[in-house]
PDB file of C-alpha atoms in Angstrom:
ATOM      1  CA  MET G  27       0.000   0.000   0.000  1.00  0.00           C
ATOM      2  CA  GLY G  28       1.418   3.347  -1.011  1.00  0.00           C
ATOM      3  CA  ALA G  29       4.084   2.042  -3.376  1.00  0.00           C
ATOM      4  CA  ARG G  30       5.025   4.346  -6.223  1.00  0.00           C
ATOM      5  CA  LEU G  31       4.929   2.846  -9.710  1.00  0.00           C
ATOM      6  CA  ARG G  32       5.902   4.370 -13.026  1.00  0.00           C
ATOM      7  CA  LEU G  33       4.892   3.241 -16.497  1.00  0.00           C
ATOM      8  CA  LYS G  34       8.133   2.107 -18.116  1.00  0.00           C
ATOM      9  CA  ALA G  35       9.654   4.592 -20.539  1.00  0.00           C
ATOM     10  CA  GLY G  36       9.992   1.871 -23.170  1.00  0.00           C
ATOM     11  CA  ARG G  37       6.277   1.002 -23.170  1.00  0.00           C
ATOM     12  CA  ASP G  38       4.997   1.846 -26.645  1.00  0.00           C
ATOM     13  CA  ILE G  39       1.861   3.970 -26.324  1.00  0.00           C
ATOM     14  CA  SER G  40       1.686   5.144 -29.942  1.00  0.00           C
ATOM     15  CA  GLY G  41      -1.227   2.835 -30.806  1.00  0.00           C
ATOM     16  CA  PHE G  42      -3.566   4.418 -28.253  1.00  0.00           C
ATOM     17  CA  PRO G  43      -5.897   7.377 -28.872  1.00  0.00           C
ATOM     18  CA  PRO G  44      -4.311  10.812 -28.224  1.00  0.00           C
ATOM     19  CA  GLY G  45      -6.237  11.371 -24.977  1.00  0.00           C
ATOM     20  CA  VAL G  46      -5.081   8.036 -23.578  1.00  0.00           C
ATOM     21  CA  GLN G  47      -1.511   8.775 -24.660  1.00  0.00           C
ATOM     22  CA  LYS G  48      -1.619  11.917 -22.484  1.00  0.00           C
ATOM     23  CA  ILE G  49      -2.647   9.849 -19.478  1.00  0.00           C
ATOM     24  CA  PHE G  50       0.026   7.244 -20.163  1.00  0.00           C
ATOM     25  CA  ARG G  51       2.694   9.943 -20.605  1.00  0.00           C
ATOM     26  CA  ALA G  52       1.659  11.311 -17.208  1.00  0.00           C
ATOM     27  CA  MET G  53       2.041   7.798 -15.743  1.00  0.00           C
ATOM     28  CA  LYS G  54       5.561   7.718 -17.176  1.00  0.00           C
ATOM     29  CA  ARG G  55       6.479  11.127 -15.808  1.00  0.00           C
ATOM     30  CA  TYR G  56       4.563  11.587 -12.556  1.00  0.00           C
ATOM     31  CA  ARG G  57       4.065   7.980 -11.338  1.00  0.00           C
ATOM     32  CA  LEU G  58       1.130   6.263  -9.662  1.00  0.00           C
ATOM     33  CA  ILE G  59       0.399   5.470  -6.030  1.00  0.00           C
ATOM     34  CA  VAL G  60      -0.807   1.960  -5.247  1.00  0.00           C
ATOM     35  CA  ALA G  61      -3.894   1.695  -3.066  1.00  0.00           C
ATOM     36  CA  ASP G  62      -4.474  -2.000  -2.471  1.00  0.00           C
ATOM     37  CA  ASN G  63      -8.210  -2.556  -2.566  1.00  0.00           C
ATOM     38  CA  GLY G  64      -8.017  -6.255  -3.302  1.00  0.00           C
ATOM     39  CA  SER G  65      -8.351  -6.318  -7.078  1.00  0.00           C
ATOM     40  CA  ASP G  66      -5.637  -6.910  -9.663  1.00  0.00           C
ATOM     41  CA  LEU G  67      -4.196  -3.748 -11.236  1.00  0.00           C
ATOM     42  CA  TYR G  68      -7.342  -1.655 -11.172  1.00  0.00           C
ATOM     43  CA  VAL G  69      -7.047   2.032 -12.143  1.00  0.00           C
ATOM     44  CA  SER G  70      -9.454   4.508 -10.621  1.00  0.00           C
ATOM     45  CA  GLY G  71      -9.832   8.259 -10.818  1.00  0.00           C
ATOM     46  CA  THR G  72     -12.159  11.118 -10.105  1.00  0.00           C
ATOM     47  CA  TYR G  73     -15.594  10.866 -11.699  1.00  0.00           C
ATOM     48  CA  ASP G  74     -15.988  13.259 -14.595  1.00  0.00           C
ATOM     49  CA  THR G  75     -18.522  13.146 -17.410  1.00  0.00           C
ATOM     50  CA  ARG G  76     -15.738  14.041 -19.872  1.00  0.00           C
ATOM     51  CA  TRP G  77     -14.083  10.634 -19.332  1.00  0.00           C
ATOM     52  CA  ASP G  78     -15.087   8.134 -21.988  1.00  0.00           C
ATOM     53  CA  ASN G  79     -14.933   4.746 -20.301  1.00  0.00           C
ATOM     54  CA  ASP G  80     -15.485   3.010 -23.628  1.00  0.00           C
ATOM     55  CA  VAL G  81     -12.042   4.334 -24.606  1.00  0.00           C
ATOM     56  CA  LEU G  82     -10.303   4.261 -21.217  1.00  0.00           C
ATOM     57  CA  ASN G  83     -11.238   0.781 -20.034  1.00  0.00           C
ATOM     58  CA  PRO G  84      -9.756  -1.109 -23.014  1.00  0.00           C
ATOM     59  CA  ALA G  85      -6.617   1.064 -22.870  1.00  0.00           C
ATOM     60  CA  PHE G  86      -6.046   0.399 -19.171  1.00  0.00           C
ATOM     61  CA  HIS G  87      -6.847  -3.275 -19.708  1.00  0.00           C
ATOM     62  CA  ALA G  88      -4.004  -3.407 -22.245  1.00  0.00           C
ATOM     63  CA  LEU G  89      -1.467  -2.599 -19.510  1.00  0.00           C
ATOM     64  CA  THR G  90       0.053  -5.355 -17.404  1.00  0.00           C
ATOM     65  CA  ALA G  91       2.079  -5.299 -14.204  1.00  0.00           C
ATOM     66  CA  ASN G  92       5.200  -5.858 -16.324  1.00  0.00           C
ATOM     67  CA  ASP G  93       4.615  -2.445 -17.936  1.00  0.00           C
ATOM     68  CA  PHE G  94       5.428  -0.731 -14.627  1.00  0.00           C
ATOM     69  CA  GLU G  95       8.554  -0.307 -12.529  1.00  0.00           C
ATOM     70  CA  VAL G  96       8.588   0.139  -8.766  1.00  0.00           C
ATOM     71  CA  ILE G  97      10.057   3.505  -7.841  1.00  0.00           C
ATOM     72  CA  ALA G  98       9.489   3.360  -4.076  1.00  0.00           C
ATOM     73  CA  LEU G  99       8.006   0.763  -1.768  1.00  0.00           C
ATOM     74  CA  GLY G 100       4.899   1.481   0.238  1.00  0.00           C
ATOM     75  CA  TYR G 101       4.492   2.641   3.791  1.00  0.00           C
ATOM     76  CA  GLN G 102       7.596   2.200   5.888  1.00  0.00           C
ATOM     77  CA  PRO G 103       7.066   3.102   9.520  1.00  0.00           C
ATOM     78  CA  PRO G 104       9.798   5.177  11.117  1.00  0.00           C
ATOM     79  CA  ARG G 105      12.454   3.201  12.946  1.00  0.00           C
ATOM     80  CA  PRO G 106      12.474   3.698  16.694  1.00  0.00           C
ATOM     81  CA  ALA G 107      15.412   5.669  17.998  1.00  0.00           C
ATOM     82  CA  PRO G 108      18.026   3.580  19.827  1.00  0.00           C
ATOM     83  CA  PRO G 109      18.104   4.039  23.596  1.00  0.00           C
ATOM     84  CA  THR G 110      20.470   6.747  24.740  1.00  0.00           C
ATOM     85  CA  ASN G 111      20.660   5.897  28.459  1.00  0.00           C
ATOM     86  CA  LEU G 112      21.376   2.164  28.284  1.00  0.00           C
ATOM     87  CA  ARG G 113      23.607   0.680  31.002  1.00  0.00           C
ATOM     88  CA  ILE G 114      24.902  -2.855  31.160  1.00  0.00           C
ATOM     89  CA  VAL G 115      25.356  -4.123  34.706  1.00  0.00           C
ATOM     90  CA  ALA G 116      27.326  -7.317  35.334  1.00  0.00           C
ATOM     91  CA  HIS G 117      26.409  -9.476  38.330  1.00  0.00           C
TER      92      HIS G 117
END
């Protein structure tokens, strides 16, 4: 959860409609954040009537996990600080 992925630079996007190419170029440049909701590689976004799902869904379906590279792993809790007042007492 929270991993950063980027669409690989070498992924050919020339066969997609111009609007989809813009989205895919943004995925190459700005990355994606993974939110694990239990399904396999599902892309979601803000609802907007200007989105044409009949174009977007097949385009996103054409991408596979191999088309992405991991840029950063997900949530990594901060490491606790080591104790500063530790004494070892021998008996």
